[in-house]
Short mmCIF file of C-alpha atoms and ligand atoms in Angstrom, two decimals:
data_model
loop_
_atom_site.label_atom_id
_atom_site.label_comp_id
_atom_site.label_asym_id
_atom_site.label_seq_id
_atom_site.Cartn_x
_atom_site.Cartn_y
_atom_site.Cartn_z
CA UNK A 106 84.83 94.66 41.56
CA UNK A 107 87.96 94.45 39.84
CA UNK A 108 88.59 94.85 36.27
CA UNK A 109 87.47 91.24 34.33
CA UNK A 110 91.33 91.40 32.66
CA UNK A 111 93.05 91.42 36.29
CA UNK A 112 90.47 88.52 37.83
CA UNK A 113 91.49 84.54 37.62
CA UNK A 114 90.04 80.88 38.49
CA UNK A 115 87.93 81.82 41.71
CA UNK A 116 85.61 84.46 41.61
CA UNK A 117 85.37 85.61 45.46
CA UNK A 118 87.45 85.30 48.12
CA UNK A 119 88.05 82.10 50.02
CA UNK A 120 88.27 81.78 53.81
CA UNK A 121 89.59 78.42 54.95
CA UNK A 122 88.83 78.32 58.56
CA UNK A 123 91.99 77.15 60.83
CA UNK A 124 90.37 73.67 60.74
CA UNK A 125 90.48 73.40 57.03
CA UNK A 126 94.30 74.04 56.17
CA UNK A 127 98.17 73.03 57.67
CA UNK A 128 99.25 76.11 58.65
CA UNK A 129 100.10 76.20 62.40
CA UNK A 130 101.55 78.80 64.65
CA UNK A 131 103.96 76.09 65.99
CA UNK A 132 105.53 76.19 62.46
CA UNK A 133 105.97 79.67 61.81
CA UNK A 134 108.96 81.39 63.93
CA UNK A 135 108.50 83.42 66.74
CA UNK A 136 109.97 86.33 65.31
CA UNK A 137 107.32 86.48 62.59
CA UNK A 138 104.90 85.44 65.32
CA UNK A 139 105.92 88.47 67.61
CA UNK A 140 105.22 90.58 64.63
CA UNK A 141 102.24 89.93 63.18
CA UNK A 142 101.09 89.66 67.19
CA UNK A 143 102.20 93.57 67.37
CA UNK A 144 100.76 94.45 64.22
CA UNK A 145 97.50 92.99 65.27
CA UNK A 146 97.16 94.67 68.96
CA UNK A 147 97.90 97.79 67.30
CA UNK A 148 94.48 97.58 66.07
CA UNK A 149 96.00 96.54 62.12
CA UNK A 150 95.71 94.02 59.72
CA UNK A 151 98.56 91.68 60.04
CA UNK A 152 98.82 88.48 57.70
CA UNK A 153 101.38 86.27 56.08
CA UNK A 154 101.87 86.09 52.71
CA UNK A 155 104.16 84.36 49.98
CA UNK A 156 106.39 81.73 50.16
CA UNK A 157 106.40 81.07 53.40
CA UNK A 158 101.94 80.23 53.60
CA UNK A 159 102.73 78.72 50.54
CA UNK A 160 105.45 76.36 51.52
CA UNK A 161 103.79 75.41 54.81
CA UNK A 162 100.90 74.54 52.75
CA UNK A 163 102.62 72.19 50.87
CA UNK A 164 104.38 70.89 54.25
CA UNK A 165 107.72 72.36 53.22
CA UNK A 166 109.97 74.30 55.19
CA UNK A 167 109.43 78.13 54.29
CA UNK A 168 112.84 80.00 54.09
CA UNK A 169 111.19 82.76 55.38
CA UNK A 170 108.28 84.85 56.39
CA UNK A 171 106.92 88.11 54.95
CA UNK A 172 104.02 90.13 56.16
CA UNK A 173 101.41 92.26 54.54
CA UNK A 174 99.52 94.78 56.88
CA UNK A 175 97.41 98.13 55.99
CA UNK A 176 99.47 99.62 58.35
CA UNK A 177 101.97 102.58 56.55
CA UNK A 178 105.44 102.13 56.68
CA UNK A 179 105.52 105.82 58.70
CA UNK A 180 103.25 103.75 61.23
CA UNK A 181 105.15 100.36 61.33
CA UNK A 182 108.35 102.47 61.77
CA UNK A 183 106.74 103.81 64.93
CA UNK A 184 105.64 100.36 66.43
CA UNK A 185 109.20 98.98 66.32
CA UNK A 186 112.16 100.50 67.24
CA UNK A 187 114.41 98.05 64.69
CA UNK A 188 112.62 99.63 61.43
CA UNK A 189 114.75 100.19 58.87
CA UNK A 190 112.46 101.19 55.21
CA UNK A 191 113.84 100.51 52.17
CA UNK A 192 113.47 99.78 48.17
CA UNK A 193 112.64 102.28 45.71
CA UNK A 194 110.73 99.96 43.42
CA UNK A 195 108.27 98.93 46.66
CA UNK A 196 108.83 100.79 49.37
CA UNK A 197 108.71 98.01 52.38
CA UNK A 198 109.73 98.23 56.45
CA UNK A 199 112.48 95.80 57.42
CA UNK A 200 111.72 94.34 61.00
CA UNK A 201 114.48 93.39 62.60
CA UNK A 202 113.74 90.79 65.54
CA UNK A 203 116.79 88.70 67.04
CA UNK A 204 118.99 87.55 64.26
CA UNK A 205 115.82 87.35 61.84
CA UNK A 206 114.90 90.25 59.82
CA UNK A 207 111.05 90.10 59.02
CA UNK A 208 110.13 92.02 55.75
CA UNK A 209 106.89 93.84 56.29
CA UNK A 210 105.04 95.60 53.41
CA UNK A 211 101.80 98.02 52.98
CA UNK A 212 98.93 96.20 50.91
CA UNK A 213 100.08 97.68 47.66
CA UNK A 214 96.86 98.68 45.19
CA UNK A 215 96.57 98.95 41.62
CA UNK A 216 97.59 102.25 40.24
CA UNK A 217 97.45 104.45 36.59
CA UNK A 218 100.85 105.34 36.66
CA UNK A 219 100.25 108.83 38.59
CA UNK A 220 103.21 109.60 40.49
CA UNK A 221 103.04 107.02 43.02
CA UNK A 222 102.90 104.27 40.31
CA UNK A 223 105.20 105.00 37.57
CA UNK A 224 104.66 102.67 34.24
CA UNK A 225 107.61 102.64 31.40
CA UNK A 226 106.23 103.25 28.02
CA UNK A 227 106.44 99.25 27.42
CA UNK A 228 104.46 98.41 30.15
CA UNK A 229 107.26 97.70 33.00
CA UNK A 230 106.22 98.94 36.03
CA UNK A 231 108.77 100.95 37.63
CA UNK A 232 107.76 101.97 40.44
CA UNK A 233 105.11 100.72 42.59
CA UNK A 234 103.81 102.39 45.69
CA UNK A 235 100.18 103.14 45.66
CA UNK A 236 98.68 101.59 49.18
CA UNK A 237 95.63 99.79 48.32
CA UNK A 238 92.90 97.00 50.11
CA UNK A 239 93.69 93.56 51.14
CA UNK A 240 92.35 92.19 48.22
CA UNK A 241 93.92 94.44 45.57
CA UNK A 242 97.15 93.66 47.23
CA UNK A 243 96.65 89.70 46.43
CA UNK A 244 95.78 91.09 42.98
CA UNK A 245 98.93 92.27 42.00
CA UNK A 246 101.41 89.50 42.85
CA UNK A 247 102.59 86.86 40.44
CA UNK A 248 101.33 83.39 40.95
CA UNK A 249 98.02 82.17 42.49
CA UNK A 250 100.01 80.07 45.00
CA UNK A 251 102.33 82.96 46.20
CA UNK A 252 98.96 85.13 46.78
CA UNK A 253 97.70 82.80 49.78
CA UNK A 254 97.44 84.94 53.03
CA UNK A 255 97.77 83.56 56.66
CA UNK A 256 95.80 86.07 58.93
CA UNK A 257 96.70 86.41 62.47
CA UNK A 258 93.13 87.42 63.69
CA UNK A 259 91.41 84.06 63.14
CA UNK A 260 94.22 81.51 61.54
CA UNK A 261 91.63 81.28 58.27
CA UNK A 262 93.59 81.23 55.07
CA UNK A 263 91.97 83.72 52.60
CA UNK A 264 92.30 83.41 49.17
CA UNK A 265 90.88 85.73 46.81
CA UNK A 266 92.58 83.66 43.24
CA UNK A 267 92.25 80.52 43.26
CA UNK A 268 95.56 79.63 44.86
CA UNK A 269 94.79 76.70 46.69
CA UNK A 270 92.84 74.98 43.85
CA UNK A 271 96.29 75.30 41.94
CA UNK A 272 97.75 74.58 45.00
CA UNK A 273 96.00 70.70 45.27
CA UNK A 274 96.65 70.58 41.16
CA UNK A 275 100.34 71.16 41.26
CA UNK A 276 99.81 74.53 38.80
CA UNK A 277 101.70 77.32 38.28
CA UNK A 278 99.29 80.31 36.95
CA UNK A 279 99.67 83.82 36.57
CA UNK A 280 97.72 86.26 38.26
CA UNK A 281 95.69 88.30 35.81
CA UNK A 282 96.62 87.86 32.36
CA UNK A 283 100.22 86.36 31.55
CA UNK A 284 101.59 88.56 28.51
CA UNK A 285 100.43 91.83 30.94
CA UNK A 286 101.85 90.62 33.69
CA UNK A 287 105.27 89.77 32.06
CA UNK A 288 105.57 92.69 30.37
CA UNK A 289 105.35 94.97 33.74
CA UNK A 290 107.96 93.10 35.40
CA UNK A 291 109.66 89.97 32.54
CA UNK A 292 111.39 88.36 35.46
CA UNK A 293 108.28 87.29 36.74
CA UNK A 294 109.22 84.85 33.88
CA UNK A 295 112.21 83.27 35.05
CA UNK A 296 110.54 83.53 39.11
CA UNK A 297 107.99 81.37 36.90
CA UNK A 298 110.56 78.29 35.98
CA UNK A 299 111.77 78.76 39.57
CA UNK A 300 109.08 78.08 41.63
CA UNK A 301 107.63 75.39 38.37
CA UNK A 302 111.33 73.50 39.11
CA UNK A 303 111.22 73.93 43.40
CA UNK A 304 107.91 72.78 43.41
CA UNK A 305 107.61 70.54 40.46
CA UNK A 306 104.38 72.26 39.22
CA UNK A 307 103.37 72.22 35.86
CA UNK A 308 103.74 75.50 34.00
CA UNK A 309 99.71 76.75 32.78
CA UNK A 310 99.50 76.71 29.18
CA UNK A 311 98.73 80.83 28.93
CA UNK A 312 101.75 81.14 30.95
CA UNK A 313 103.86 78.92 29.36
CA UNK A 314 102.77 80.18 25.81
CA UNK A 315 103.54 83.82 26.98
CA UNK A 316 107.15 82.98 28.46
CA UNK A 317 107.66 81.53 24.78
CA UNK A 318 107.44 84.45 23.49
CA UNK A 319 108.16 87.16 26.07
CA UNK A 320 111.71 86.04 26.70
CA UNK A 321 113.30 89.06 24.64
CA UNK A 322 112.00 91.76 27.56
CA UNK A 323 114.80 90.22 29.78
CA UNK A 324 117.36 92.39 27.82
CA UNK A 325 115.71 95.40 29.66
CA UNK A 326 116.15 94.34 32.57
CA UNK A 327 119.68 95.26 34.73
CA UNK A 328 122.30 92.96 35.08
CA UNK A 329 122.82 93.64 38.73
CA UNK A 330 119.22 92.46 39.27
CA UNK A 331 119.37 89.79 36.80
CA UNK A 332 122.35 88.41 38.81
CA UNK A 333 120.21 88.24 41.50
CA UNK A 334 118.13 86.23 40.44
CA UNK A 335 120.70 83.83 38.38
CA UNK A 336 121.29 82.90 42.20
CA UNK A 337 118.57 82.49 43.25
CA UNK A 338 117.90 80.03 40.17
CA UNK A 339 121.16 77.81 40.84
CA UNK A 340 121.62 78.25 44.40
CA UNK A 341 117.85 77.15 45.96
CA UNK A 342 118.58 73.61 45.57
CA UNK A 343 116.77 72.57 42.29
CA UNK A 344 119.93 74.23 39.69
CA UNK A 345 119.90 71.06 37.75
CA UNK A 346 115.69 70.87 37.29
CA UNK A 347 115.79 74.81 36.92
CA UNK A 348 118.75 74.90 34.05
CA UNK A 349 116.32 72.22 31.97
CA UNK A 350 113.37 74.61 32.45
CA UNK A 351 115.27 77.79 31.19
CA UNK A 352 116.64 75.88 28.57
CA UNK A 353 113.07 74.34 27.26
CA UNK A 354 111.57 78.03 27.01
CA UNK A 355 115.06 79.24 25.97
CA UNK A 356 115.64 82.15 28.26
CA UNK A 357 118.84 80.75 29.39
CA UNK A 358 120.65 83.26 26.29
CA UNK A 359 119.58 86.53 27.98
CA UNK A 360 121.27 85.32 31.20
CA UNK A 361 124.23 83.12 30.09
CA UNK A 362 124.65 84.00 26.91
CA UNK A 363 127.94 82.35 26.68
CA UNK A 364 127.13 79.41 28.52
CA UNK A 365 123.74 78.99 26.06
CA UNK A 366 125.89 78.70 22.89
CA UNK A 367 128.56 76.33 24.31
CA UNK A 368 125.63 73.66 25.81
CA UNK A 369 124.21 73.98 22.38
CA UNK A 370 127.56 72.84 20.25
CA UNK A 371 129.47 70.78 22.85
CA UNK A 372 128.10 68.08 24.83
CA UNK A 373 131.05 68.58 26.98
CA UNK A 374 129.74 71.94 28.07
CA UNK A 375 126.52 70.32 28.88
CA UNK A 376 127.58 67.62 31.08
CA UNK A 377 129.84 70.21 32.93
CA UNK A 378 126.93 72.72 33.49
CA UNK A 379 124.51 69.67 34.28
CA UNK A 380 127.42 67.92 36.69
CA UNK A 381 128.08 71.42 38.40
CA UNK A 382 124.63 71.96 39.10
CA UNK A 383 124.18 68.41 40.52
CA UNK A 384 126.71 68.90 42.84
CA UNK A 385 125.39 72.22 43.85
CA UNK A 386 122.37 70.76 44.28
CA UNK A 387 123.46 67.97 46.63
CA UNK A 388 126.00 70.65 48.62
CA UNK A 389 122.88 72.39 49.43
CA UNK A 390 120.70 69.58 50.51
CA UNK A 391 123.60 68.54 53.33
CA UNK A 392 123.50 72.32 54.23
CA UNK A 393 127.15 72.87 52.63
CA UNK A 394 128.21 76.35 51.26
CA UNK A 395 127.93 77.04 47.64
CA UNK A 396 129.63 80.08 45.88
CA UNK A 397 128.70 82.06 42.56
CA UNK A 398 132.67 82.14 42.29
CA UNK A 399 132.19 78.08 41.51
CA UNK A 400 129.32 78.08 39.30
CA UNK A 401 130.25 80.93 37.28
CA UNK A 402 133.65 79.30 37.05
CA UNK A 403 131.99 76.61 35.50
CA UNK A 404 129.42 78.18 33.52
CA UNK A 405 132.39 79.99 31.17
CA UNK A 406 134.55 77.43 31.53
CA UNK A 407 133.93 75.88 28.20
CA UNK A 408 134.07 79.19 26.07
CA UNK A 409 137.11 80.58 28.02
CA UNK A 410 138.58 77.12 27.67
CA UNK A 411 138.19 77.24 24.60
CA UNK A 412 139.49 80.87 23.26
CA UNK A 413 142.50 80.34 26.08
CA UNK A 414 143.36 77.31 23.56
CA UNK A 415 143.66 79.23 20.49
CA UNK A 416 145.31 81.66 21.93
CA UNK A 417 147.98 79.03 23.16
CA UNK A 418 148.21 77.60 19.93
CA UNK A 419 149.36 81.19 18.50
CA UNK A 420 152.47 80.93 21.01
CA UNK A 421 150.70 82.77 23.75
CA UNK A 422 151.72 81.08 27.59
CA UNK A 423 149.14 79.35 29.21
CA UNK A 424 148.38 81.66 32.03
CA UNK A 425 148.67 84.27 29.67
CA UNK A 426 146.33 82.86 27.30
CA UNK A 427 144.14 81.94 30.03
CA UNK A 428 143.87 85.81 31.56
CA UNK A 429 143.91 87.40 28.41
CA UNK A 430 140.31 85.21 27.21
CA UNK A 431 138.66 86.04 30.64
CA UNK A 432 139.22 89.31 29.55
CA UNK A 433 138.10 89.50 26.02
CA UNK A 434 135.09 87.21 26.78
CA UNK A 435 133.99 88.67 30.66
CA UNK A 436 132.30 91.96 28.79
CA UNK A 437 129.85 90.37 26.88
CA UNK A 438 128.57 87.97 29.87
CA UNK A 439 128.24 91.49 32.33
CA UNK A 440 125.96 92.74 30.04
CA UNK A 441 123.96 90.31 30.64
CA UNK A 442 124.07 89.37 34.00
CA UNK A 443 126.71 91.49 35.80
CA UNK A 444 129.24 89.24 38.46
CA UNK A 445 130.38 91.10 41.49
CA UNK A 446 134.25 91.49 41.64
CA UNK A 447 134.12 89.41 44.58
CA UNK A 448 132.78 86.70 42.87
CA UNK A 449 134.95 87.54 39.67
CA UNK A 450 138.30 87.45 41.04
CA UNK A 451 138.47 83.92 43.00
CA UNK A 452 136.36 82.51 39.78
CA UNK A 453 139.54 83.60 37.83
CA UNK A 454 141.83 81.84 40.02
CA UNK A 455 140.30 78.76 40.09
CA UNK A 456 140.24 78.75 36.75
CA UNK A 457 144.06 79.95 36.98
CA UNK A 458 145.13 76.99 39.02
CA UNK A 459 143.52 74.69 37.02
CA UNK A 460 146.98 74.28 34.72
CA UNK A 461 148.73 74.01 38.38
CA UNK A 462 146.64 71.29 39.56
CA UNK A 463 146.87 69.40 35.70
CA UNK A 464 150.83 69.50 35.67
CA UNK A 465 152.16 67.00 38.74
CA UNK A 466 156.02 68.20 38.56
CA UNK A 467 157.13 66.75 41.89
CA UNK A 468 157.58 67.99 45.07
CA UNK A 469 156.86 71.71 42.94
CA UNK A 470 153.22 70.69 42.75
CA UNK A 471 152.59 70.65 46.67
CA UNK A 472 153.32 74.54 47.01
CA UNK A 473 149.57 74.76 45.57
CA UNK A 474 148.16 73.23 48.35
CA UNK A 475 149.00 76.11 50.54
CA UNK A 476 147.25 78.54 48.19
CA UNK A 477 143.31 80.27 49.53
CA UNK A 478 141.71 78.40 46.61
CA UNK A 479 142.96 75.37 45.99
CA UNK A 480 140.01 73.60 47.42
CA UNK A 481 137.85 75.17 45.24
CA UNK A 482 140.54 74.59 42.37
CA UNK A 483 140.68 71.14 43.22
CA UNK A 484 136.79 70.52 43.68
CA UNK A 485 136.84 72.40 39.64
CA UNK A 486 139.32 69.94 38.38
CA UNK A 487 137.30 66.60 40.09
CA UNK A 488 134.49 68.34 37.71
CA UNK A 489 136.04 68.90 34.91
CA UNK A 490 137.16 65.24 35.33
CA UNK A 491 133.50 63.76 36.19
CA UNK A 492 132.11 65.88 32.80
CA UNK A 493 134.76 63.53 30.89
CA UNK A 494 138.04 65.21 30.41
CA UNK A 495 140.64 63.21 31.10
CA UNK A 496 141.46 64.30 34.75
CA UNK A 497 140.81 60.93 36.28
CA UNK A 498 144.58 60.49 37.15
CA UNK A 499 145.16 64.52 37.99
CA UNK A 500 141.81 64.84 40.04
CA UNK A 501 142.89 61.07 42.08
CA UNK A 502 146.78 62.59 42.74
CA UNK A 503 145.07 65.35 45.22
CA UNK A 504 142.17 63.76 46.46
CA UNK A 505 144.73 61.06 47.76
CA UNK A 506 147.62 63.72 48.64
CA UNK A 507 145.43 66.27 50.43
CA UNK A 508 144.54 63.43 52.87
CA UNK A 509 148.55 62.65 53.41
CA UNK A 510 150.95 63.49 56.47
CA UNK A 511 153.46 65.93 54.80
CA UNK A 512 156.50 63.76 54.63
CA UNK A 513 154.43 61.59 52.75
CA UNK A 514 153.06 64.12 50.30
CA UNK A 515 156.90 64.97 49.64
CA UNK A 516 157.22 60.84 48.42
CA UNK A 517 154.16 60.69 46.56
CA UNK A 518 154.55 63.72 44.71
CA UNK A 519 157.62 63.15 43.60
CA UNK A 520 156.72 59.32 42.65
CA UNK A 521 153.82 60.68 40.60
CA UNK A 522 155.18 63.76 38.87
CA UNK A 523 158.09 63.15 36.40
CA UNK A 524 155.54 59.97 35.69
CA UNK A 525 152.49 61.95 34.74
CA UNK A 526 154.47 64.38 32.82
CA UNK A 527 155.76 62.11 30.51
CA UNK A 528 152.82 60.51 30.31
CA UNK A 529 151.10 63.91 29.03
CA UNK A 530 153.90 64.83 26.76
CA UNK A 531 154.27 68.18 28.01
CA UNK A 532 156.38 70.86 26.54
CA UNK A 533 158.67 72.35 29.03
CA UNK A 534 159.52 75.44 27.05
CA UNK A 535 156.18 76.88 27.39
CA UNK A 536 156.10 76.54 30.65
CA UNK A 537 159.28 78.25 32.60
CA UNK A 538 159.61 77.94 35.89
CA UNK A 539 157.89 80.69 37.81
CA UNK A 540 155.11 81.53 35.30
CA UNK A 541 152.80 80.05 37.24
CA UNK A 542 149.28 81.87 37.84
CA UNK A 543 149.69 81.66 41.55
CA UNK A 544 153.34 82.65 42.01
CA UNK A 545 152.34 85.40 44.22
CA UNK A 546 151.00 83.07 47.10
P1 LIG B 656 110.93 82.20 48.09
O1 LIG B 656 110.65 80.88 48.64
O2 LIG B 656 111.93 82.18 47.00
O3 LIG B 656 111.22 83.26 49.12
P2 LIG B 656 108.60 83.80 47.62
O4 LIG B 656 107.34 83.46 46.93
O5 LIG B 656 108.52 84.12 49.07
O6 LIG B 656 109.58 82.60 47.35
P3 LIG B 656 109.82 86.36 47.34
O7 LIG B 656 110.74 86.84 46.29
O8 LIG B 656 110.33 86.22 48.74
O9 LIG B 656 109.26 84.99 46.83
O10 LIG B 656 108.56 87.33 47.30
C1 LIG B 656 107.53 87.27 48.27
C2 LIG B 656 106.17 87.46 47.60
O11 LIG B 656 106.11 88.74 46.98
C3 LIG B 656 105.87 86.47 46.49
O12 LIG B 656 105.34 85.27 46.99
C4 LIG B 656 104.86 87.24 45.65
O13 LIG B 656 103.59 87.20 46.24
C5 LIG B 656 105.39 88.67 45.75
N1 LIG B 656 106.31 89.01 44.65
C6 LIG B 656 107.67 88.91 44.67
N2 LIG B 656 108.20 89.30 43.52
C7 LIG B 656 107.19 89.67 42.73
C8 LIG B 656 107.08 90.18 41.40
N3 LIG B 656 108.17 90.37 40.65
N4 LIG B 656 105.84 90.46 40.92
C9 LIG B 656 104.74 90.27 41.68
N5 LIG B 656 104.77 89.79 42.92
C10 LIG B 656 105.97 89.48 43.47
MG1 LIG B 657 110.10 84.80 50.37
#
């Protein structure tokens, strides 16, 4: 029997026979298939677990497929030759089959924090590799419906907490009790608003009460796994639902910290955030690419926007003023969640280009169509222009140039340039020629 603190809705585990449920081998993939199907004749347990039973359930399409087996990683290394074990926090076997890489982990038990199990004096779990039974494994995870297990001997569903209750109900509940449970791992909190904004489940009072007052224990967590999971908040398809959620139980400050205080004090900022995410959204759901360099770009936009202007109006050049506020303001938003260079330098120039794409100065302009990011530049600006700045005219210009035969683009940009300049009363002083951000390209 387990502890009465660590036990939740159902009090014994559940067996739905094959009959009884929607999971089907014909939707799982073969690689997962082939396996569990080794797993099994090697005389183990073999049984999926997480999203993917959970998604099929729902008759979604699960992004992937992880297995849970009582088999050791030492002994799943030996039954497949494409092992590779990793993690320090779990220690799990990565099965490589095809192109597909099938994540296959020991039933993990509870622990006291001997060796094996090492607990931080405030309760986060830091490491986590005590093997334990089947149903101590379901036990430890986070939510009742990301504890529902697939097994490959009989098809049955077995549920040992109440998962497919909450399942039917459209609730998201904690396994165990919610302030423990948060405080051994606090981004179980934002996984929490995740999976509440994928699925559109309703958050469980305890739960939601908890991640109202928990949210502080996200400052201890590192910014290189925090940024992590900032992706996998925006970029799975539901950004826009998601950025209400973390708003509503204000968690949003310990990852965007920046991007929290401008939505609060400029409506601006919140359509841009809310119209970036949108579009995210809708890239995803036609299968387009999305990059952090876009959505970071946007997130900051507003406070780097900003400072850039008051640096300008202190005589500093645009791009100047621009690079020199990335720089004082970037520190403060790696603490919290850390961006990779990779993603840090292109979000810089599209934010560079953006004065390049406002200023049409004739046939001059068109050199910026040649440059690596002008499409993201350009996609920025038709942002920018659909939160409300007054882009309309800039953010038209290049949609309808970028579509042009070059001799063309030659006429229309220099129609439209000494036009639009004028019409934006620019100062040509501050801007000499050859200053701008891109020169290089
Ligand atoms: P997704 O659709 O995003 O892949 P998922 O539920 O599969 O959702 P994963 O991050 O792939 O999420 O994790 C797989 C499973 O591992 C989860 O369903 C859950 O059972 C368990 N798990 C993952 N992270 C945690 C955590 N921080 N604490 C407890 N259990 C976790
Ligand atoms: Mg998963």
């Amino acid at each position: 029997m387990p502890p009465a603190s660590s036990t939740t809705a159902a009090a014994e585990p559940r067996r739905i026979p094959r009959a009884e449920h929607a999971v089907s081998r014909e939707h799982i993939s073969a690689s997962a298939l082939q396996v569990l199907s080794r797993l099994h004749g090697a005389g183990h347990r073999a049984l999926l677990v997480g999203g993917g039973v959970r998604d099929l359930l729902l008759g979604g399409e699960p992004k992937d497929f992880d297995v849970a087996t009582d088999a050791t990683p030492e002994e799943i290394k030996r039954l497949f030759r494409s092992c590779r074990l990793i993690g320090r926090r779990f220690r799990l076997a990565h099965v490589r089959v095809g192109r597909e890489i099938i994540e296959v982990a020991t039933f993990r038990g509870e622990h006291d924090g001997g060796v094996d199990g090492e607990v931080h004096h405030d309760g986060r779990i830091v490491r986590d590799n005590v093997f334990g039974t089947l149903e101590e494994d379901a036990q430890r995870r986070d939510f009742s419906i990301n504890a529902l297990y697939y097994d490959f001997a009989d098809d049955a569903v077995v549920d040992f907490v109440g998962g497919m209750q909450d399942l039917r109900d459209g609730t998201l509940r904690v396994i165990g009790e919610p302030y423990k449970r948060f405080r051994e791992d606090p981004v179980r909190m934002l996984r929490a608003l995740r999976f509440a904004a994928k699925l559109n489940f309703s958050v469980q009072p305890d739960c939601a009460a908890a991640i109202r007052e928990l949210g502080e224990l996200l400052e201890e967590i590192p910014s290189a796994r925090l940024f992590e999971e900032v992706l996998k908040l925006f970029q799975s398809g539901y950004g826009e639902r998601t950025m209400e959620l973390l708003r509503e139980y204000d968690l949003l400050v310990y990852l965007l910290p920046m991007t929290d205080s401008a939505m609060r004090r400029d409506p601006f900022a919140e359509r841009l955030m809310m119209q970036a995410l949108a579009n995210t959204d809708a890239r995803l759901a036609e299968d387009k690419s999305v990059t952090p360099a876009f959505l970071f770009a946007a997130f900051l936009w507003p406070s780097v926007s900003r400072r850039a202007a008051e640096l300008r109006e202190r005589g500093e050049q645009a791009s100047a003023a621009l690079q020199q506020a990335a720089s004082e303001l970037m520190p403060a938003q790696q603490e919290a969640t850390a961006l990779p260079r990779r993603f840090a330098v292109p979000m810089r120039e599209i934010w560079q280009l953006q004065d390049r794409l406002a200023v049409l100065n004739g046939k001059r302009s068109l050199r910026v169509l040649g440059h690596p990011r002008f499409r993201a530049a350009y996609d920025f600006l038709c942002l920018r222009a659909e939160a409300g700045e007054k882009l309309q005219k800039e953010a038209a210009f290049w949609t309808e140039i970028q579509e042009q035969h070059p001799e063309q683009q030659v006429r229309t940009a220099s129609a439209t340039g000494g036009k639009s300049r004028r019409g934006r009363g620019r100062r040509r002083r501050r801007r000499p020629a050859g200053d701008s951000a891109a020169a290089s390209t």
